[in-house]
Amino acid sequence: MTPRFSIIIPYYDGLAHIEEAVQSVLGQGRDDVEVIVVDDRDPGLTGDALDTMFPNAPQVKVVHRSQNGGTLRARRDGVLASAGDSVLLLDQDDALAEGSLAAIDGALADSPVDILHFGARVVAETGDAAAARDGMESFLTPPARELAGDEILVRQFAFEDGFDWHVHHKAYRGDFARACWGRAADVELTLSDDLYLSFILSSSAKTYRAVGEAWYVYHLGRGETMAGNYTVDKLARVSRLDSRALSLLCDYVARPDVASARSDWAARLADVRDHLIEHVANEMADGLSLSECPGAIERIEGDWEPDALAGELWRFVRDRAYALYDSGAYPKKDDDLYALLDQVEAVDAHVCGEGSERYRFMRDAARRHLADIETIAPASRKLWRKLVQRVCG
């Protein structure tokens, strides 16, 4: 009998939580489900620990990779080994909400789609996670709507009214999922593999529907997300992986069978690039001190076109200038602002031509906010005027 659902769980160094994840599926009380746990060759896993973990659950299958290959390969192996009418991805430290499969089944019964997108309930596991919980839950909860054809990819990576690119908390039509993962590159990729696959999925889908119900449980603070002290080395790794994802997508859209599918690939890749560099820049701003940023920028600038990186630095200048303007405080010299300007000017020197639309938007907004301060700053007006002249020419 063909399973109604295939649940794919990539496994690596997750012994503390994998049983909880699998039990959240088995606890749905359905016998039309297969659970595929993909062992990505965790060196700390002894013998047949995964194979014997669920002796009374024949619907749990373990796929052992011959060597560690990263999340992209593990998920790919799991999806290609599946047989279900619908395929879902579940991270090893997350869970499906109680009754979620019945709810998904009902949502698809009368109106099947290639991608059914639903919300996630975020459980904060650390103090930092608690502060970020509401924002993450909002990000993971899509607006209820239906999209079709080329509009799906356009909308996903739009900065206004887009939707997230996690491959979990979505249900995919089985044959559609297997075709998309089959087209993915057989390479090692972690962290940014979600965005890479989401681009392939959304560019291939004919139908998409989003509902606001939270049928996925996301444990924020478990695993790598928000874990440990941030360093320049960690930022360099994030930048390298995000840049790698963009490179793989450029290769993907250059394939003859893909290139002819639509005429707006350049614009769609530009959207993705802007999201990726925004992610890297936010990691830098949130995790590093201003004194660490110049060294960090030197480490990552080779991963990105100058206008992409400069645009994000102008965004920081814009935000700092607006914060000063909004507070009504106009110091003779704001050290943070001057440090940001030093950084953006160093990168700006390498921008060729007019740069991207996002770059120009952020640069011009930063200049406007600085000019606004100059018009109303009291005794320090001359110094602010010199700053505006420095920035605007």
Short mmCIF file of C-alpha atoms in Angstrom, two decimals:
data_model
loop_
_atom_site.label_atom_id
_atom_site.label_comp_id
_atom_site.label_asym_id
_atom_site.label_seq_id
_atom_site.Cartn_x
_atom_site.Cartn_y
_atom_site.Cartn_z
CA MET A 1 0.00 0.00 0.00
CA THR A 2 1.33 3.45 -0.92
CA PRO A 3 1.84 5.55 2.22
CA ARG A 4 -0.28 8.67 2.50
CA PHE A 5 2.64 10.53 4.06
CA SER A 6 6.42 10.19 3.94
CA ILE A 7 8.20 12.07 6.74
CA ILE A 8 11.91 12.65 6.09
CA ILE A 9 14.20 13.28 9.08
CA PRO A 10 17.92 13.87 8.40
CA TYR A 11 20.02 12.75 11.37
CA TYR A 12 23.42 13.93 12.59
CA ASP A 13 24.49 14.32 16.23
CA GLY A 14 20.90 14.48 17.43
CA LEU A 15 20.50 11.52 19.74
CA ALA A 16 19.05 13.71 22.47
CA HIS A 17 16.00 14.66 20.38
CA ILE A 18 15.52 12.19 17.52
CA GLU A 19 13.21 9.90 19.51
CA GLU A 20 10.96 12.85 20.37
CA ALA A 21 10.82 13.85 16.70
CA VAL A 22 9.91 10.36 15.49
CA GLN A 23 7.38 9.83 18.28
CA SER A 24 5.65 13.06 17.30
CA VAL A 25 4.89 11.34 13.98
CA LEU A 26 4.04 7.91 15.38
CA GLY A 27 1.80 9.56 17.97
CA GLN A 28 -0.46 10.85 15.20
CA GLY A 29 -2.09 7.38 15.34
CA ARG A 30 -1.97 6.68 11.61
CA ASP A 31 -0.86 3.49 9.90
CA ASP A 32 -0.50 5.12 6.46
CA VAL A 33 2.77 6.91 7.29
CA GLU A 34 6.39 6.05 6.61
CA VAL A 35 9.16 7.74 8.58
CA ILE A 36 12.55 7.82 6.87
CA VAL A 37 15.46 8.69 9.16
CA VAL A 38 18.61 9.40 7.14
CA ASP A 39 21.80 8.70 9.10
CA ASP A 40 24.35 11.17 7.73
CA ARG A 41 27.20 9.11 9.18
CA ASP A 42 27.35 10.63 12.65
CA PRO A 43 30.75 9.45 13.99
CA GLY A 44 29.36 9.40 17.52
CA LEU A 45 26.58 6.97 16.65
CA THR A 46 27.41 3.46 17.78
CA GLY A 47 26.36 0.34 15.91
CA ASP A 48 22.70 -0.01 15.06
CA ALA A 49 21.41 2.53 17.63
CA LEU A 50 18.96 4.10 15.19
CA ASP A 51 17.83 0.76 13.73
CA THR A 52 16.87 -0.62 17.12
CA MET A 53 15.38 2.56 18.59
CA PHE A 54 11.84 1.80 17.38
CA PRO A 55 11.45 -2.00 17.46
CA ASN A 56 7.65 -1.88 17.44
CA ALA A 57 7.30 0.64 14.62
CA PRO A 58 7.83 -1.06 11.24
CA GLN A 59 6.92 2.16 9.46
CA VAL A 60 10.24 3.69 10.62
CA LYS A 61 13.02 3.08 8.12
CA VAL A 62 16.66 4.07 8.55
CA VAL A 63 18.74 4.99 5.51
CA HIS A 64 22.49 4.87 6.22
CA ARG A 65 24.68 7.05 4.07
CA SER A 66 28.13 5.69 3.25
CA GLN A 67 29.77 8.93 4.40
CA ASN A 68 28.83 12.30 5.83
CA GLY A 69 27.48 14.56 3.09
CA GLY A 70 25.62 17.43 4.76
CA THR A 71 21.95 18.28 5.06
CA LEU A 72 21.28 18.72 1.35
CA ARG A 73 22.44 15.21 0.53
CA ALA A 74 20.74 13.64 3.55
CA ARG A 75 17.39 15.19 2.68
CA ARG A 76 17.84 14.31 -0.97
CA ASP A 77 18.48 10.65 -0.14
CA GLY A 78 15.44 10.55 2.12
CA VAL A 79 13.06 12.15 -0.35
CA LEU A 80 14.25 9.94 -3.21
CA ALA A 81 13.74 6.86 -1.02
CA SER A 82 10.16 7.89 -0.19
CA ALA A 83 6.94 6.55 -1.68
CA GLY A 84 4.27 8.70 -0.05
CA ASP A 85 1.52 10.66 -1.76
CA SER A 86 2.78 13.64 0.25
CA VAL A 87 6.27 14.34 1.54
CA LEU A 88 7.15 16.38 4.63
CA LEU A 89 10.56 17.33 6.03
CA LEU A 90 11.08 17.26 9.79
CA ASP A 91 14.26 18.37 11.53
CA GLN A 92 15.69 15.97 14.11
CA ASP A 93 15.18 18.43 16.98
CA ASP A 94 11.66 19.55 16.04
CA ALA A 95 8.24 17.85 16.07
CA LEU A 96 4.89 17.64 14.33
CA ALA A 97 2.06 19.13 16.33
CA GLU A 98 -0.59 16.77 17.66
CA GLY A 99 -3.22 16.05 15.00
CA SER A 100 -1.24 17.81 12.29
CA LEU A 101 -1.29 14.96 9.75
CA ALA A 102 -5.06 14.67 9.96
CA ALA A 103 -5.33 18.43 9.48
CA ILE A 104 -2.96 18.35 6.49
CA ASP A 105 -4.85 15.40 5.04
CA GLY A 106 -8.08 17.34 5.31
CA ALA A 107 -6.56 20.46 3.76
CA LEU A 108 -5.36 18.47 0.76
CA ALA A 109 -8.33 16.16 0.31
CA ASP A 110 -10.58 18.46 -1.70
CA SER A 111 -7.93 20.78 -3.12
CA PRO A 112 -4.50 19.16 -3.66
CA VAL A 113 -1.54 21.45 -4.39
CA ASP A 114 2.16 21.01 -5.12
CA ILE A 115 3.09 22.96 -1.96
CA LEU A 116 0.92 23.30 1.15
CA HIS A 117 2.53 25.81 3.50
CA PHE A 118 1.47 25.98 7.16
CA GLY A 119 2.63 27.74 10.28
CA ALA A 120 4.94 26.74 13.10
CA ARG A 121 4.68 27.08 16.86
CA VAL A 122 8.06 28.23 18.19
CA VAL A 123 9.30 26.82 21.50
CA ALA A 124 12.15 28.85 22.99
CA GLU A 125 14.90 26.69 24.49
CA THR A 126 17.22 29.47 25.72
CA GLY A 127 17.00 33.03 27.00
CA ASP A 128 18.18 34.43 23.67
CA ALA A 129 15.62 32.25 21.91
CA ALA A 130 12.85 33.61 24.13
CA ALA A 131 13.68 37.15 23.02
CA ALA A 132 13.54 36.09 19.37
CA ARG A 133 10.55 33.73 19.63
CA ASP A 134 7.75 36.09 18.56
CA GLY A 135 9.67 37.39 15.56
CA MET A 136 10.56 33.88 14.42
CA GLU A 137 7.00 32.64 14.85
CA SER A 138 5.73 35.55 12.78
CA PHE A 139 8.33 34.79 10.09
CA LEU A 140 7.33 31.12 10.00
CA THR A 141 3.59 31.76 9.81
CA PRO A 142 2.54 32.49 6.22
CA PRO A 143 -0.36 34.72 5.21
CA ALA A 144 -3.28 32.61 4.00
CA ARG A 145 -3.38 32.74 0.19
CA GLU A 146 -3.12 30.77 -3.02
CA LEU A 147 -0.49 31.35 -5.72
CA ALA A 148 0.03 29.76 -9.09
CA GLY A 149 2.74 29.32 -11.70
CA ASP A 150 5.54 31.86 -12.05
CA GLU A 151 4.05 34.03 -9.30
CA ILE A 152 5.08 31.51 -6.62
CA LEU A 153 8.83 32.13 -6.97
CA VAL A 154 8.34 35.87 -7.49
CA ARG A 155 6.36 36.15 -4.30
CA GLN A 156 8.54 33.90 -2.14
CA PHE A 157 11.66 36.05 -2.37
CA ALA A 158 9.94 39.44 -2.48
CA PHE A 159 10.99 41.73 0.37
CA GLU A 160 7.40 42.84 0.82
CA ASP A 161 4.80 40.15 1.55
CA GLY A 162 7.13 37.24 0.73
CA PHE A 163 7.22 33.90 2.54
CA ASP A 164 9.94 31.94 4.27
CA TRP A 165 12.17 29.41 2.54
CA HIS A 166 12.43 26.66 5.15
CA VAL A 167 11.62 23.31 3.57
CA HIS A 168 10.00 22.05 6.77
CA HIS A 169 6.44 23.13 7.78
CA LYS A 170 5.37 22.47 4.21
CA ALA A 171 3.76 19.41 2.63
CA TYR A 172 4.74 18.57 -0.94
CA ARG A 173 2.97 16.43 -3.49
CA GLY A 174 5.06 13.25 -3.46
CA ASP A 175 6.02 12.91 -7.13
CA PHE A 176 6.65 16.65 -7.32
CA ALA A 177 9.01 16.54 -4.31
CA ARG A 178 10.93 13.56 -5.66
CA ALA A 179 11.35 15.29 -9.04
CA CYS A 180 12.62 18.51 -7.43
CA TRP A 181 15.07 16.84 -5.06
CA GLY A 182 16.20 14.67 -7.96
CA ARG A 183 17.16 17.83 -9.87
CA ALA A 184 19.13 19.22 -6.93
CA ALA A 185 22.92 19.09 -7.08
CA ASP A 186 24.46 16.06 -5.36
CA VAL A 187 26.88 18.20 -3.33
CA GLU A 188 27.57 18.95 0.32
CA LEU A 189 25.63 21.95 1.58
CA THR A 190 24.37 22.86 5.04
CA LEU A 191 22.62 25.90 6.57
CA SER A 192 21.69 27.42 3.19
CA ASP A 193 20.33 24.20 1.69
CA ASP A 194 16.78 25.24 2.65
CA LEU A 195 16.91 28.33 0.47
CA TYR A 196 18.54 26.41 -2.38
CA LEU A 197 15.82 23.74 -2.42
CA SER A 198 13.02 26.25 -1.88
CA PHE A 199 14.09 28.08 -5.02
CA ILE A 200 13.92 24.84 -7.02
CA LEU A 201 10.58 23.88 -5.47
CA SER A 202 8.93 27.28 -5.93
CA SER A 203 10.20 27.69 -9.48
CA SER A 204 8.86 24.23 -10.39
CA ALA A 205 5.49 24.34 -8.60
CA LYS A 206 2.24 24.99 -10.42
CA THR A 207 0.13 25.42 -7.29
CA TYR A 208 0.79 26.75 -3.78
CA ARG A 209 -1.53 27.31 -0.85
CA ALA A 210 -0.74 28.74 2.58
CA VAL A 211 -2.76 28.36 5.77
CA GLY A 212 -2.07 30.04 9.08
CA GLU A 213 -2.51 27.02 11.38
CA ALA A 214 0.61 25.97 13.31
CA TRP A 215 1.07 22.27 12.51
CA TYR A 216 4.84 22.21 13.07
CA VAL A 217 6.74 22.66 16.35
CA TYR A 218 10.04 24.51 15.95
CA HIS A 219 12.47 24.32 18.88
CA LEU A 220 14.43 27.56 18.70
CA GLY A 221 17.79 27.32 20.46
CA ARG A 222 18.32 23.61 19.94
CA GLY A 223 20.95 22.52 17.47
CA GLU A 224 23.07 25.12 15.71
CA THR A 225 20.57 27.98 15.57
CA MET A 226 21.55 30.68 18.10
CA ALA A 227 23.98 28.26 19.75
CA GLY A 228 27.28 29.38 21.26
CA ASN A 229 29.28 32.61 21.12
CA TYR A 230 29.57 34.19 17.71
CA THR A 231 32.95 34.70 16.08
CA VAL A 232 34.39 36.07 12.86
CA ASP A 233 35.16 32.49 11.84
CA LYS A 234 31.48 31.55 12.24
CA LEU A 235 30.43 34.54 10.17
CA ALA A 236 32.90 33.59 7.45
CA ARG A 237 31.41 30.09 7.36
CA VAL A 238 27.85 31.43 7.05
CA SER A 239 28.94 33.78 4.28
CA ARG A 240 30.76 31.02 2.42
CA LEU A 241 27.76 28.67 2.58
CA ASP A 242 25.26 31.35 1.55
CA SER A 243 27.49 32.33 -1.36
CA ARG A 244 27.78 28.65 -2.30
CA ALA A 245 23.99 28.35 -2.41
CA LEU A 246 23.78 31.31 -4.79
CA SER A 247 26.46 29.79 -7.01
CA LEU A 248 24.59 26.48 -7.13
CA LEU A 249 21.40 28.28 -8.11
CA CYS A 250 23.22 30.09 -10.91
CA ASP A 251 24.35 26.70 -12.15
CA TYR A 252 20.81 25.36 -11.85
CA VAL A 253 19.12 28.08 -13.90
CA ALA A 254 21.85 27.76 -16.57
CA ARG A 255 20.80 24.19 -17.32
CA PRO A 256 19.17 24.05 -20.77
CA ASP A 257 16.03 22.34 -19.46
CA VAL A 258 15.64 25.03 -16.77
CA ALA A 259 16.83 28.16 -18.59
CA SER A 260 14.00 28.00 -21.11
CA ALA A 261 11.29 27.62 -18.47
CA ARG A 262 10.95 31.36 -17.74
CA SER A 263 12.42 34.70 -18.82
CA ASP A 264 13.00 36.36 -15.44
CA TRP A 265 15.78 34.22 -13.97
CA ALA A 266 18.16 37.19 -13.59
CA ALA A 267 15.64 39.11 -11.48
CA ARG A 268 14.82 36.06 -9.38
CA LEU A 269 18.51 35.37 -8.70
CA ALA A 270 18.97 39.03 -7.75
CA ASP A 271 16.17 38.65 -5.19
CA VAL A 272 17.87 35.61 -3.71
CA ARG A 273 21.27 37.31 -3.63
CA ASP A 274 19.81 40.26 -1.73
CA HIS A 275 18.20 37.96 0.85
CA LEU A 276 21.40 35.99 1.32
CA ILE A 277 23.65 38.99 1.84
CA GLU A 278 21.03 40.50 4.15
CA HIS A 279 21.24 37.31 6.21
CA VAL A 280 25.03 37.49 6.37
CA ALA A 281 24.96 41.18 7.28
CA ASN A 282 22.41 40.60 10.04
CA GLU A 283 24.54 37.79 11.46
CA MET A 284 27.47 40.20 11.55
CA ALA A 285 25.47 43.00 13.18
CA ASP A 286 23.83 40.72 15.75
CA GLY A 287 26.87 38.59 16.60
CA LEU A 288 29.92 40.82 16.36
CA SER A 289 31.03 44.10 17.87
CA LEU A 290 31.67 47.11 15.67
CA SER A 291 35.39 46.74 16.34
CA GLU A 292 35.28 43.22 14.86
CA CYS A 293 33.38 44.25 11.73
CA PRO A 294 36.26 45.61 9.61
CA GLY A 295 38.13 42.32 9.94
CA ALA A 296 34.93 40.40 9.29
CA ILE A 297 34.22 42.39 6.14
CA GLU A 298 37.70 41.59 4.84
CA ARG A 299 36.92 37.90 5.38
CA ILE A 300 33.58 37.91 3.56
CA GLU A 301 33.86 40.56 0.82
CA GLY A 302 35.31 38.05 -1.63
CA ASP A 303 32.05 36.06 -1.40
CA TRP A 304 29.87 38.89 -2.72
CA GLU A 305 29.68 41.56 -5.37
CA PRO A 306 30.67 44.94 -3.86
CA ASP A 307 27.26 46.56 -4.37
CA ALA A 308 25.54 43.70 -2.50
CA LEU A 309 27.75 44.09 0.57
CA ALA A 310 27.82 47.90 0.39
CA GLY A 311 24.03 47.99 0.21
CA GLU A 312 23.73 46.21 3.54
CA LEU A 313 26.30 48.48 5.17
CA TRP A 314 24.37 51.49 3.90
CA ARG A 315 21.32 49.89 5.52
CA PHE A 316 23.12 49.98 8.87
CA VAL A 317 24.07 53.64 8.31
CA ARG A 318 20.44 54.41 7.46
CA ASP A 319 19.18 52.71 10.62
CA ARG A 320 21.76 54.40 12.85
CA ALA A 321 21.05 57.83 11.36
CA TYR A 322 17.32 57.37 11.76
CA ALA A 323 17.74 56.25 15.39
CA LEU A 324 19.69 59.46 16.13
CA TYR A 325 17.14 61.58 14.31
CA ASP A 326 14.23 59.93 16.09
CA SER A 327 15.85 60.30 19.52
CA GLY A 328 16.57 64.00 19.07
CA ALA A 329 20.17 63.44 20.23
CA TYR A 330 22.78 64.97 17.96
CA PRO A 331 26.24 64.42 19.42
CA LYS A 332 29.19 66.20 17.89
CA LYS A 333 30.49 62.84 16.80
CA ASP A 334 28.70 59.53 16.92
CA ASP A 335 31.47 56.92 17.02
CA ASP A 336 29.23 54.08 15.84
CA LEU A 337 28.03 56.08 12.85
CA TYR A 338 31.54 57.11 11.87
CA ALA A 339 32.74 53.52 12.16
CA LEU A 340 29.91 52.36 9.88
CA LEU A 341 30.73 55.08 7.36
CA ASP A 342 34.38 54.07 7.32
CA GLN A 343 33.34 50.50 6.53
CA VAL A 344 30.80 51.35 3.84
CA GLU A 345 33.13 53.76 2.09
CA ALA A 346 35.87 51.15 1.92
CA VAL A 347 33.52 48.70 0.18
CA ASP A 348 31.79 51.42 -1.85
CA ALA A 349 35.04 52.23 -3.59
CA HIS A 350 34.81 48.92 -5.46
CA VAL A 351 31.22 49.32 -6.70
CA CYS A 352 31.11 49.53 -10.48
CA GLY A 353 28.49 51.60 -12.25
CA GLU A 354 25.18 52.37 -10.57
CA GLY A 355 24.98 49.14 -8.58
CA SER A 356 21.82 47.19 -7.86
CA GLU A 357 18.40 48.66 -7.12
CA ARG A 358 18.65 47.62 -3.46
CA TYR A 359 22.11 49.18 -3.14
CA ARG A 360 20.87 52.51 -4.51
CA PHE A 361 17.77 52.41 -2.32
CA MET A 362 19.75 51.87 0.90
CA ARG A 363 22.45 54.40 0.01
CA ASP A 364 19.95 57.11 -0.87
CA ALA A 365 17.85 56.45 2.26
CA ALA A 366 20.97 56.73 4.45
CA ARG A 367 21.89 60.01 2.80
CA ARG A 368 18.38 61.40 3.32
CA HIS A 369 18.40 60.58 7.03
CA LEU A 370 21.80 62.19 7.50
CA ALA A 371 20.60 65.27 5.64
CA ASP A 372 17.50 65.42 7.86
CA ILE A 373 19.71 65.55 10.95
CA GLU A 374 21.85 68.30 9.43
CA THR A 375 18.82 70.54 8.93
CA ILE A 376 17.74 70.47 12.58
CA ALA A 377 20.89 69.73 14.60
CA PRO A 378 21.61 72.63 16.98
CA ALA A 379 25.14 73.66 18.00
CA SER A 380 26.74 70.72 16.21
CA ARG A 381 25.20 71.63 12.84
CA LYS A 382 28.51 72.49 11.20
CA LEU A 383 29.94 69.09 12.05
CA TRP A 384 26.86 67.32 10.73
CA ARG A 385 27.05 69.44 7.56
CA LYS A 386 30.61 68.26 7.02
CA LEU A 387 29.46 64.69 7.50
CA VAL A 388 26.67 65.09 4.97
CA GLN A 389 29.10 66.63 2.50
CA ARG A 390 31.43 63.68 3.06
CA VAL A 391 28.68 61.17 2.38
CA CYS A 392 26.72 62.93 -0.35
CA GLY A 393 29.55 64.78 -2.08
#
